[in-house]
Coordinates of C-alpha atoms (C1' of nucleotides) in Angstrom, one line a residue:
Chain A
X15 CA -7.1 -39.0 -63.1
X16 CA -10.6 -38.0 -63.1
X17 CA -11.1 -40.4 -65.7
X18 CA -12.8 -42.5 -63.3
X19 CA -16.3 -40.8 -63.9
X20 CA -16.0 -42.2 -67.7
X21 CA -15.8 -46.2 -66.2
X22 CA -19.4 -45.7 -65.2
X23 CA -20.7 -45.9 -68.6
X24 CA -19.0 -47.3 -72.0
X25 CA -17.3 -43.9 -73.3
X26 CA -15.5 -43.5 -77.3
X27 CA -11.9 -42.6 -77.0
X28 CA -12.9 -38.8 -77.9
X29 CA -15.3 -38.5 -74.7
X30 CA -12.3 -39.8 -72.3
X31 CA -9.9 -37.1 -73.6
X32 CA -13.0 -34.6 -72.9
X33 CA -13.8 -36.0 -69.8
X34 CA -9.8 -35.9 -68.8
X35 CA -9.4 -32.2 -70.5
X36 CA -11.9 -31.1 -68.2
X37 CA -10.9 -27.6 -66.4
X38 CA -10.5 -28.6 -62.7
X39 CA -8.6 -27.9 -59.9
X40 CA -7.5 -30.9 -57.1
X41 CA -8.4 -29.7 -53.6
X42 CA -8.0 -31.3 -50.1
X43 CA -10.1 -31.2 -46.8
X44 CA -9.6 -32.5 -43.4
X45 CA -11.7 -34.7 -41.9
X46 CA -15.0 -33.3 -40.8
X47 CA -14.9 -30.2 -43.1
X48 CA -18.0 -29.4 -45.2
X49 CA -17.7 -29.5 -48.9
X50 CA -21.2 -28.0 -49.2
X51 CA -23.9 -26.9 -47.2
X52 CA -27.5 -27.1 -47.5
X53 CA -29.2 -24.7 -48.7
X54 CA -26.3 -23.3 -50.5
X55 CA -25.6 -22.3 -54.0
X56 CA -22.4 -24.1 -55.0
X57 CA -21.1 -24.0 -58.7
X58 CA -18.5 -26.3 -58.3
X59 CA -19.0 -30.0 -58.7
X60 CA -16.4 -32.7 -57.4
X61 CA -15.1 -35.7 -57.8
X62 CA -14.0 -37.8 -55.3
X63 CA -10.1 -38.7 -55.7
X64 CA -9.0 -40.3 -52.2
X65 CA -10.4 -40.7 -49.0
X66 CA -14.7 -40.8 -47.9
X67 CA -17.3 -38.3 -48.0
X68 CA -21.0 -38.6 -46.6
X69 CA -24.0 -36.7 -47.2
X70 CA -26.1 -36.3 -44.6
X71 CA -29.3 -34.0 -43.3
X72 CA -29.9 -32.7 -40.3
X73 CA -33.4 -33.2 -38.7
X74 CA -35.7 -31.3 -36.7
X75 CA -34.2 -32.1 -33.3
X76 CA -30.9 -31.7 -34.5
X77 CA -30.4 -35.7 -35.5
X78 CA -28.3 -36.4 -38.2
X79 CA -29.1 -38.9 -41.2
X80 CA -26.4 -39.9 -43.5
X81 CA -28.4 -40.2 -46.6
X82 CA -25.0 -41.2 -48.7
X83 CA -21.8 -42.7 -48.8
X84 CA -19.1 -41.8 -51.5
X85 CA -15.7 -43.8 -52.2
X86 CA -12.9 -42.2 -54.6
X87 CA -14.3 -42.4 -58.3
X88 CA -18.0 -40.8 -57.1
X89 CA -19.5 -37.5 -58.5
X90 CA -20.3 -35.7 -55.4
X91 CA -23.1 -33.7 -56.1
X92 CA -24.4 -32.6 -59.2
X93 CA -27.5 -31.9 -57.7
X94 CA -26.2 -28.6 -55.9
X95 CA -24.8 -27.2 -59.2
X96 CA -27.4 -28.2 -61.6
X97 CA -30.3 -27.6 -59.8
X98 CA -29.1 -24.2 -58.2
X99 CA -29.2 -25.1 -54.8
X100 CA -28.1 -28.2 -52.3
X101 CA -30.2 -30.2 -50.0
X102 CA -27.9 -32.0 -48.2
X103 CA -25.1 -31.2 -46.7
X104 CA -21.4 -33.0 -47.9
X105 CA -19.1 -33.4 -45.9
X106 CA -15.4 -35.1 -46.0
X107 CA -15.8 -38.3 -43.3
X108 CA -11.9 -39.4 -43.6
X109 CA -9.0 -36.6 -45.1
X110 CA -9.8 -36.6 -48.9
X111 CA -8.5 -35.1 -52.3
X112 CA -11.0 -34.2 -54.8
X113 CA -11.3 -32.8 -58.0
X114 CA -13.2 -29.9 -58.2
X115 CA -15.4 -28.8 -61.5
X116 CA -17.3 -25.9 -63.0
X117 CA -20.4 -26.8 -64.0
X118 CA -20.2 -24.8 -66.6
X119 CA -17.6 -27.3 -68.3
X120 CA -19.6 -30.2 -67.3
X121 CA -22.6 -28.6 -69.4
X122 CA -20.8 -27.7 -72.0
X123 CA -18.9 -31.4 -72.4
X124 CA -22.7 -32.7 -72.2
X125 CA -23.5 -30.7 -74.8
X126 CA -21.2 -31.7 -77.2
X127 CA -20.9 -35.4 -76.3
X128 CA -24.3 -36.7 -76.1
X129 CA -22.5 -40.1 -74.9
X130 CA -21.5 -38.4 -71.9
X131 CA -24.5 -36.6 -71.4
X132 CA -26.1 -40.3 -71.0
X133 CA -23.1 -41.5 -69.0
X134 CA -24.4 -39.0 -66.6
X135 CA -27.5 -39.5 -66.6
X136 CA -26.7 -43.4 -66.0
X137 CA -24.5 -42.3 -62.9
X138 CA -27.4 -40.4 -61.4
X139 CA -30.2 -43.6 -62.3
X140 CA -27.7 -45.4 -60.4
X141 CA -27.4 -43.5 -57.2
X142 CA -31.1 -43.2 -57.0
X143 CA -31.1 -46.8 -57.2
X144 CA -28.4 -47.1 -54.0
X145 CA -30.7 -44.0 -52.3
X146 CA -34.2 -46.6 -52.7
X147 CA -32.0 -49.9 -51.1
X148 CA -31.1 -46.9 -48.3
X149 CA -34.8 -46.4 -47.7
X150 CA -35.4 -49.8 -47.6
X151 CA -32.9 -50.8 -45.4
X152 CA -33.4 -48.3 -43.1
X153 CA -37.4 -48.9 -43.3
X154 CA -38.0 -52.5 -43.3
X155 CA -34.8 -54.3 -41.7
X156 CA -33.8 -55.1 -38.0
X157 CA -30.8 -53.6 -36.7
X158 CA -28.7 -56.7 -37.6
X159 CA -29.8 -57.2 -41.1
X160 CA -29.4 -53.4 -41.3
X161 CA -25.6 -53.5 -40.5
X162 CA -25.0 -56.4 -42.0
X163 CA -26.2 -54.9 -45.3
X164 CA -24.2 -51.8 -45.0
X165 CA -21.1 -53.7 -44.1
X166 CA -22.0 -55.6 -47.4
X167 CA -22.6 -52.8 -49.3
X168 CA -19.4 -51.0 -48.4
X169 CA -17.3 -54.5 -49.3
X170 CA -18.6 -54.8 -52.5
X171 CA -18.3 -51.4 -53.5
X172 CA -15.0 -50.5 -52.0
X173 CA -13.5 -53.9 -53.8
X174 CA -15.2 -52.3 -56.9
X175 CA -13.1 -49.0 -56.6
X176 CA -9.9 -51.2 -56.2
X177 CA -9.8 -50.3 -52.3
X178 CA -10.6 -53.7 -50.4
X179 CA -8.3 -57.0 -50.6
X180 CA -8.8 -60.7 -49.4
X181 CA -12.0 -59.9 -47.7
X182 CA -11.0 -56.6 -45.7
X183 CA -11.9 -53.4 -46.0
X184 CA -11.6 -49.8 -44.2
X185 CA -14.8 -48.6 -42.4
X186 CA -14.2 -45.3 -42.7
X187 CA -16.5 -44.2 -40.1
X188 CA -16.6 -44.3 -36.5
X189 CA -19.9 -46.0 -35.2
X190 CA -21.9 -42.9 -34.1
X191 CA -21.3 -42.1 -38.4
X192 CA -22.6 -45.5 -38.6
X193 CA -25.4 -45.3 -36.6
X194 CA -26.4 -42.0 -38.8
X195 CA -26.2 -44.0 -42.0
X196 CA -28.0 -46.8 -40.4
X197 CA -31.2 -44.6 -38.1
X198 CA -29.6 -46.2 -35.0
X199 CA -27.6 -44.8 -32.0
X200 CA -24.5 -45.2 -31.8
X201 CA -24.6 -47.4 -28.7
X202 CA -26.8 -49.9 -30.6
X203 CA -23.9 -50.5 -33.4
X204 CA -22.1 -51.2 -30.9
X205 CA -23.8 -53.9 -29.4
X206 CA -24.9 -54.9 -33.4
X207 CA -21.3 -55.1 -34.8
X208 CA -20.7 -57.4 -31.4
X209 CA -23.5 -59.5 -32.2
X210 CA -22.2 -59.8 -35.5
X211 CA -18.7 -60.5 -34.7
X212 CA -20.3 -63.5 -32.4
X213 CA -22.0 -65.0 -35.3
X214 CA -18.9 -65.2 -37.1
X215 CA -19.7 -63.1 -40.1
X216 CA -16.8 -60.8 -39.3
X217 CA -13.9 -59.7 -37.3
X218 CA -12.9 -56.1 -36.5
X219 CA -9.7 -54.7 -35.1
X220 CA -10.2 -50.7 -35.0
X221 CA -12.3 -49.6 -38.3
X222 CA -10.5 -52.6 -40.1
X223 CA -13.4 -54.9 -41.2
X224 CA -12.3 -58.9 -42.1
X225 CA -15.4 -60.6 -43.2
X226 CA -15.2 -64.2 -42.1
X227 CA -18.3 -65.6 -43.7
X228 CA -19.4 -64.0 -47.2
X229 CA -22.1 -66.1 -47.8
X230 CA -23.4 -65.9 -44.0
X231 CA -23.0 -62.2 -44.2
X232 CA -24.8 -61.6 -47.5
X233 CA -27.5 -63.5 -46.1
X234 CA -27.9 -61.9 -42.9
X235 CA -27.7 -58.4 -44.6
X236 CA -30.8 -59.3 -47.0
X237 CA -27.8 -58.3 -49.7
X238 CA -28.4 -58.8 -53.3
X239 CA -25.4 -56.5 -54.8
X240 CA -28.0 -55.9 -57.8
X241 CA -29.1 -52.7 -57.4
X242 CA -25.6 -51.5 -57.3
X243 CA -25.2 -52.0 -61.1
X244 CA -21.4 -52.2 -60.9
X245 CA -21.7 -54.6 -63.9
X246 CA -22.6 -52.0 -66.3
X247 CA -18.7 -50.5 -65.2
X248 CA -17.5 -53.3 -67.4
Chain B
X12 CA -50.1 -34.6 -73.3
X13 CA -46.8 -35.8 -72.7
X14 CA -45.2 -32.4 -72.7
X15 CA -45.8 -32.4 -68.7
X16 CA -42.6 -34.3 -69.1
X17 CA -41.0 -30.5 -70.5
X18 CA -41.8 -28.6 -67.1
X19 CA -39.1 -29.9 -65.5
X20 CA -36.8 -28.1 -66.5
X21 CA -36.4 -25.2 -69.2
X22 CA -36.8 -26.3 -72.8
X23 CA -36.9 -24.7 -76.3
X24 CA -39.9 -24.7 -78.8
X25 CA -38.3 -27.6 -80.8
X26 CA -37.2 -29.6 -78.2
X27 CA -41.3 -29.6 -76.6
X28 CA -42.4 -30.6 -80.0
X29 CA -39.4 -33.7 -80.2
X30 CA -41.0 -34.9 -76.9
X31 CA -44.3 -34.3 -77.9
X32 CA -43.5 -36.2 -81.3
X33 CA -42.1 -39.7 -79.0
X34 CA -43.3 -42.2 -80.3
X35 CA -45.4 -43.7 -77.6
X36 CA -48.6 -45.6 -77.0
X37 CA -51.2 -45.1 -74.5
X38 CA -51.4 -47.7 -71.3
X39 CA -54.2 -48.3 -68.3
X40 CA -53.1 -50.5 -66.0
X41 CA -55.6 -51.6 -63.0
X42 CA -54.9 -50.9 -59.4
X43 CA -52.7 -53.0 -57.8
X44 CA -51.3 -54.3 -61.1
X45 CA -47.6 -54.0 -61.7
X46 CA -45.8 -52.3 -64.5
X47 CA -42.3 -53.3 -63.8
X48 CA -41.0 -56.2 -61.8
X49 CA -37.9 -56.3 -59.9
X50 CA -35.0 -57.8 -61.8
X51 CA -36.9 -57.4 -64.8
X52 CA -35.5 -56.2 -68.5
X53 CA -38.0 -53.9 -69.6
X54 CA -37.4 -51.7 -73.2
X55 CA -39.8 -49.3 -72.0
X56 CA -40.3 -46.4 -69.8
X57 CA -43.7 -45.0 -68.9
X58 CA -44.6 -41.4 -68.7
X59 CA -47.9 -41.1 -65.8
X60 CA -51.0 -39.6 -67.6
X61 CA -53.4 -39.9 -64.5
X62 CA -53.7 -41.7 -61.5
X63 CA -50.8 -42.6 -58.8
X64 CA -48.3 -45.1 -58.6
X65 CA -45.6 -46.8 -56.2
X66 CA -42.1 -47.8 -56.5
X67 CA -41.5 -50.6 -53.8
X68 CA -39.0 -53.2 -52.7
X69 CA -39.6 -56.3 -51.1
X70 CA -37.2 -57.4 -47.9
X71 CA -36.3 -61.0 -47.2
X72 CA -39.4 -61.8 -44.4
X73 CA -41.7 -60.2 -47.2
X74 CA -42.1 -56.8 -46.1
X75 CA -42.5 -54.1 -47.7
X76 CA -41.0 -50.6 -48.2
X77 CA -41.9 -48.0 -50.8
X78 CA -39.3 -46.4 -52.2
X79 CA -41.3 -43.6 -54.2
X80 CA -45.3 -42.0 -55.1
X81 CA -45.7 -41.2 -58.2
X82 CA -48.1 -39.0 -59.4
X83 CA -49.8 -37.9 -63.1
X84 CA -46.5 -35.8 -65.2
X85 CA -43.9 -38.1 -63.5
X86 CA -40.9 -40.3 -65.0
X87 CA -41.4 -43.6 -64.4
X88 CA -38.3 -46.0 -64.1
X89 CA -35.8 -44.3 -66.5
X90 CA -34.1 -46.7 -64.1
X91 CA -34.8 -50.1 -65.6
X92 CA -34.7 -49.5 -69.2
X93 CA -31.4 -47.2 -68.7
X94 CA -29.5 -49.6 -66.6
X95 CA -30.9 -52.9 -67.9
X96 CA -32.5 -54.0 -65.0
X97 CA -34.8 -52.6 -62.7
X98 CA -34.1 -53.1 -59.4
X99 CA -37.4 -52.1 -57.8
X100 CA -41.6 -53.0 -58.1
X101 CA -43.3 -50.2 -60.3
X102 CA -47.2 -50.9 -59.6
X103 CA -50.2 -49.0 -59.9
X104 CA -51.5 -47.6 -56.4
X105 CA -54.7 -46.7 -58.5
X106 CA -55.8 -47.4 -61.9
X107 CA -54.0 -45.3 -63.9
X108 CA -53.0 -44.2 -67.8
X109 CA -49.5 -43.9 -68.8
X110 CA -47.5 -43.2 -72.3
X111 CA -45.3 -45.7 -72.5
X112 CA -42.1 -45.2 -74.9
X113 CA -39.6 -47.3 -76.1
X114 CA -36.1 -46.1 -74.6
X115 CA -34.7 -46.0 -78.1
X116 CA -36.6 -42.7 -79.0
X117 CA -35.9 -41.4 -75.5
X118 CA -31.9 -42.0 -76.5
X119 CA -32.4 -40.6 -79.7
X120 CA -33.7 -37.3 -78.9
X121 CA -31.6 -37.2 -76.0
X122 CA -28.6 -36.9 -78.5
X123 CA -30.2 -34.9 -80.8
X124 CA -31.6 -32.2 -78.2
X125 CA -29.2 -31.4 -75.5
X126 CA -31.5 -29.6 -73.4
X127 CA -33.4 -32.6 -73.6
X128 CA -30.6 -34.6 -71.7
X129 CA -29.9 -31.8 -69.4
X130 CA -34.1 -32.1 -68.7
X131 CA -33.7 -36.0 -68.0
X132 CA -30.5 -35.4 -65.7
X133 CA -32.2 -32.3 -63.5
X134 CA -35.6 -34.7 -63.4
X135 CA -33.8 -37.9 -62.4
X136 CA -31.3 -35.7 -60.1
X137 CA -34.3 -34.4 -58.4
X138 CA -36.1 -37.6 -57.6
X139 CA -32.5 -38.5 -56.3
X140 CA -33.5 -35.4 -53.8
X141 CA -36.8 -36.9 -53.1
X142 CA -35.1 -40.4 -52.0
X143 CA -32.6 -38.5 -49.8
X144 CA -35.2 -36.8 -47.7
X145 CA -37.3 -39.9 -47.6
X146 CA -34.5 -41.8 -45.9
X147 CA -34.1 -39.0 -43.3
X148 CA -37.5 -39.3 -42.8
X149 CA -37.6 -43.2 -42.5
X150 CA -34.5 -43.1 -40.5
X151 CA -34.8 -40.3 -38.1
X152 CA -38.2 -39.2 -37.2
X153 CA -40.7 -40.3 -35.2
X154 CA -43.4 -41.4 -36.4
X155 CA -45.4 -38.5 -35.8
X156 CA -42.9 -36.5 -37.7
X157 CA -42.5 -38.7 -40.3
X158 CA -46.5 -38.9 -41.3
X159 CA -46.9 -35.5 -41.4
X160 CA -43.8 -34.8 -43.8
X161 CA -45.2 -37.5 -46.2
X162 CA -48.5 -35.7 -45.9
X163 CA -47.0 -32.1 -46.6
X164 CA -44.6 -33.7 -49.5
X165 CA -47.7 -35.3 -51.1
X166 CA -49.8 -32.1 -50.4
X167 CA -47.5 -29.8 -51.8
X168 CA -46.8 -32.1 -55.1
X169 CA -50.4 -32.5 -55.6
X170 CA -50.6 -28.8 -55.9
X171 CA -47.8 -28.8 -58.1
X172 CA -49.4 -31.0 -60.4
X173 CA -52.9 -29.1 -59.7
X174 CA -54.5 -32.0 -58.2
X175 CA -55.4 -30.4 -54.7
X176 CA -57.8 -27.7 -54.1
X177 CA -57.7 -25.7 -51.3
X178 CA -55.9 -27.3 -48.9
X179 CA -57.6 -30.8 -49.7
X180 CA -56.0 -33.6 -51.3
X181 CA -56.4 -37.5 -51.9
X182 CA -54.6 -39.4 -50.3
X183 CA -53.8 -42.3 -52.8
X184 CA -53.0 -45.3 -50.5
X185 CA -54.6 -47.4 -47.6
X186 CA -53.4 -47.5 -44.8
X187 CA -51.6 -50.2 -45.1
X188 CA -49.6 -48.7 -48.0
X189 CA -48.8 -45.7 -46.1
X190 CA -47.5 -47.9 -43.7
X191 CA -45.0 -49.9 -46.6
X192 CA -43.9 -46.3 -47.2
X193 CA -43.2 -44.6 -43.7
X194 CA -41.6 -47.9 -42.7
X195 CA -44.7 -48.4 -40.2
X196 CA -47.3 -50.9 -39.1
X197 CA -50.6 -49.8 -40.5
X198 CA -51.9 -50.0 -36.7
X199 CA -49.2 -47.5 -35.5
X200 CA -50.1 -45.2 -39.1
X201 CA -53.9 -45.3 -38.1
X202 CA -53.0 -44.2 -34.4
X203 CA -50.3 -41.8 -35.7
X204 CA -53.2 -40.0 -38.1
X205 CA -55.9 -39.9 -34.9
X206 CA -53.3 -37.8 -33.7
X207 CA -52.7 -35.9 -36.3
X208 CA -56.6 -34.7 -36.3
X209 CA -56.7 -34.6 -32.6
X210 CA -54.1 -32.5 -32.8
X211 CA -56.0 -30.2 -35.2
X212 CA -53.7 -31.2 -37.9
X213 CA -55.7 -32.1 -40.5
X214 CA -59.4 -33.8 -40.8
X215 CA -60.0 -36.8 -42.4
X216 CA -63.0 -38.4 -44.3
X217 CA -62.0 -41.0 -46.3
X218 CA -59.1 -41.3 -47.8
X219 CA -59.5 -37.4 -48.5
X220 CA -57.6 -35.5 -46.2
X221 CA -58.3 -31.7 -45.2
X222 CA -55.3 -30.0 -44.0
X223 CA -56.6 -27.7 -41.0
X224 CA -53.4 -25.7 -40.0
X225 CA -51.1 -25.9 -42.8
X226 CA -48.2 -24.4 -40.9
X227 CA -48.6 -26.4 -37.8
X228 CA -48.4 -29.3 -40.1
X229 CA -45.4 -28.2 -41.9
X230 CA -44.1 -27.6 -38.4
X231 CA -45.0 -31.1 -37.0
X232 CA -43.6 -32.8 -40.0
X233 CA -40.5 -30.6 -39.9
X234 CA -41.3 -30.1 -43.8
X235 CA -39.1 -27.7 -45.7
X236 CA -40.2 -28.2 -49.2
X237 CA -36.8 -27.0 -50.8
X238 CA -35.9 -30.4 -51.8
X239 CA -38.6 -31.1 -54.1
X240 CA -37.0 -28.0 -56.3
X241 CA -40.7 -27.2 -57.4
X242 CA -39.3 -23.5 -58.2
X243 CA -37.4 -25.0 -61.0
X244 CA -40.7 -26.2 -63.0
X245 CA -41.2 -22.4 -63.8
Chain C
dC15 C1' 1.2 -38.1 -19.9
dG16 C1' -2.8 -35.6 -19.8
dA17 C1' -6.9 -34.8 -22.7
dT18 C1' -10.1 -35.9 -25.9
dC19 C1' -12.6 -38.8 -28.6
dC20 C1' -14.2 -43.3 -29.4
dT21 C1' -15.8 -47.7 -27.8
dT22 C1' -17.9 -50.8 -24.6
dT23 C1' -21.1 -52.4 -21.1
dG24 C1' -25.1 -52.2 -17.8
dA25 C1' -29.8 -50.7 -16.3
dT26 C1' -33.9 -48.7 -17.4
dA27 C1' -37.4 -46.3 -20.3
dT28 C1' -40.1 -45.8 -24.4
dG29 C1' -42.0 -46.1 -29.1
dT30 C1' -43.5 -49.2 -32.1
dT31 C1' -44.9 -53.9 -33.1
dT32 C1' -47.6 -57.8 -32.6
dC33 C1' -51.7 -60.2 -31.7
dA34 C1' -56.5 -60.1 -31.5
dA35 C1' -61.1 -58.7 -32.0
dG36 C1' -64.9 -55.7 -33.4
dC37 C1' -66.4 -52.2 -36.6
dT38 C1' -67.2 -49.6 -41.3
dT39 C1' -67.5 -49.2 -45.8
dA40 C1' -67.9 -50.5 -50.6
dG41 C1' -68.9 -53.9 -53.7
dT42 C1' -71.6 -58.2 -55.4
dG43 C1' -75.1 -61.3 -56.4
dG44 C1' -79.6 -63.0 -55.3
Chain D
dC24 C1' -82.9 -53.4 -52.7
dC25 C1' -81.2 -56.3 -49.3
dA26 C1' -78.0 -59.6 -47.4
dC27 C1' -73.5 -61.1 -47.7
dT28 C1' -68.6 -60.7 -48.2
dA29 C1' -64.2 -58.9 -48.3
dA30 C1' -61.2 -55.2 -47.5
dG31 C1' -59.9 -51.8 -44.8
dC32 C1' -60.2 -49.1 -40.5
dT33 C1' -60.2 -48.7 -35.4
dT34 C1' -59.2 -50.0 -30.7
dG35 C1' -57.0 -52.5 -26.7
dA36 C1' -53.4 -55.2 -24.2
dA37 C1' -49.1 -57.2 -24.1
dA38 C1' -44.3 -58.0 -26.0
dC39 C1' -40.2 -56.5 -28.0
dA40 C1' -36.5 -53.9 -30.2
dT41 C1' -34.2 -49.9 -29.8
dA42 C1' -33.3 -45.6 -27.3
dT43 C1' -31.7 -43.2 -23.3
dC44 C1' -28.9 -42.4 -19.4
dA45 C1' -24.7 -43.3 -17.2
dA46 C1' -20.2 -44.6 -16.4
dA47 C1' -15.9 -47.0 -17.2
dG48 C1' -12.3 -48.5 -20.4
dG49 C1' -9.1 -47.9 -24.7
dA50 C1' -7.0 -45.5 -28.1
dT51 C1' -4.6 -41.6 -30.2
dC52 C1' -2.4 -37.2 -30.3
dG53 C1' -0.4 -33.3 -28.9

DNA sequence: CGATCCTTTGATATGTTTCAAGCTTAGTGG
DNA sequence: CCACTAAGCTTGAAACATATCAAAGGATCG
């Protein structure tokens, strides 16, 4: 079940029974609840079982920025536990199961597995790494190019976790979500995703994605699915 | 010298002397000059000795977003040799020193010291941190906001690494640079700082910058240093 | 079948970019 | 030590992308 965490990183035999031995307990939220809050102190650390979960920040002003978007198979937040407190805020976008933790047992596990210690630390490297495309795309790229490139990103990543088929996928989030991932209003997805569906590059019936043109798409997005190192899942 | 590395997280007398004892070698590289290139394979990781550097990403059109400042005591792309590639620009903002180490040492005492891999998580999960408030900051402040949080964040880690006196600091980068990292012309940066100092802000000469009213600025930048879990260095 | 939340569209306002030119400063070679 | 050059800073005017405001149209769910 929550061996998922140990496909991130090649594992012996003897780390995946640790890894699956781990004490934890499956808990459920409904859409819209908080799993954490910023600011808090939170021992618990989950993993994501079914459904999507977004961490986001809250500005001065009271806007929100989605700084994260997490399918089943993501660690959701080890920085709250390990570091003592949260910064962000985590929050369930869709109904979703997760497993839930102590860090204690996550520590200890490190400690006496030093593979999974680095499979960790390799699962972190590579969320920074999806964090620095974020600021990039949210920095440098038009409002097309931007959606485009999240539409790309959530594809590739939700055919990774054995969610997508034949070029669809489930945008689990309604646009104004969207337009919080993206630094645009909600309005201006609108009018993007239309653009978009004009060129051909994808079709959309409710949050039901069909991509129509891959290639087109990719390019449009500026998407080069390096940085999400799914390779090194092999 | 390369013990900075140790502060960042608690650390036992043996493990300070296995880091201490890495074998590494001494690097200067000149402004401007890059240490790692994106898509690279690079065997080594570089701990900063003095001087500032910049992780950046290049967007199709050719611009320019910086994804991360780095100053003297900080990790440099774990990232690349971890992961095998690097997906982002490491370059030298000034000219700078660095200890370069081969990841095979940085492995080994990883699985010989624990704490040593707990260290590495909590540093890489905090520059995680950093990237998630620097993506609110791209993608939902104005301008104004967003110049003085990058001042405040680079104020306050100057400090931390006991670069800034009194309320001064350097400010590493040109314009144009702060620009690549705000995800701003340099134009709209230079207008957004003469408003900064009309505003009483700060005061300027050079690329030194004087902060004038340190809470106004915190204020203006809607800076809550929290997530740079400074506290955690004790 | 009413109510609520989401999506869609239009008109207007605004922050930021772009283009362009002059100005400083630091560095370099005569 | 001065003149020259290149890089960066500063300012203005116009263009553009995105935000804001507003209202109507669809879904979904008690």
């Amino acid at each position: 079940m929550a061996a998922r965490l140990a496909l991130r990183a090649p594992l012996g035999e003897t780390e995946i029974q640790a890894v699956l031995g781990l004490d934890h307990q499956v808990v459920e939220y409904a859409a819209g609840r908080y799993l954490v809050r910023e600011g808090q102190r939170h021992p618990l650390c989950h993993v994501l079982l079914e459904g999507f979960a977004n961490r986001h920040k809250i500005v001065a002003g009271g806007a929100r920025q989605i700084v994260g978007i997490h399918l089943p198979g993501d660690i959701l937040e080890l920085q709250g536990p390990m570091l003592g407190v949260s910064g962000e805020n985590v929050q369930a976008t869709t109904g979703l199961k997760a497993a839930a933790i102590a860090l204690d047992s996550i520590s200890q596990a490190m400690s006496r597995y030093p593979a999974l210690a680095n499979a960790l630390l390799k699962e972190a490297l590579i969320s920074s790494a999806i964090s620095s495309e974020w600021i990039a795309n949210v920095g440098r790229r038009d409002s097309r190019t931007r959606t485009a490139h999240i539409l790309c990103e959530l594809s590739v990543r939700q055919k990774a976790a054995g969610l997508a088929s034949n070029g669809q996928f489930e945008m689990p989030m309604t646009q104004e979500q969207l337009g919080d991932a993206l630094g645009l209003t909600p309005v201006h997805v609108n009018r993007t995703l239309k653009i978009l569906v004009e060129d051909g590059l994808i079709r959309r019936n409710r949050r039901r994605v069909t991509i129509a043109d891959w290639q087109a798409l990719m390019r449009a997005g500026d998407f080069r699915p390096a940085y999400l190192h799914l390779d090194s899942a092999a």
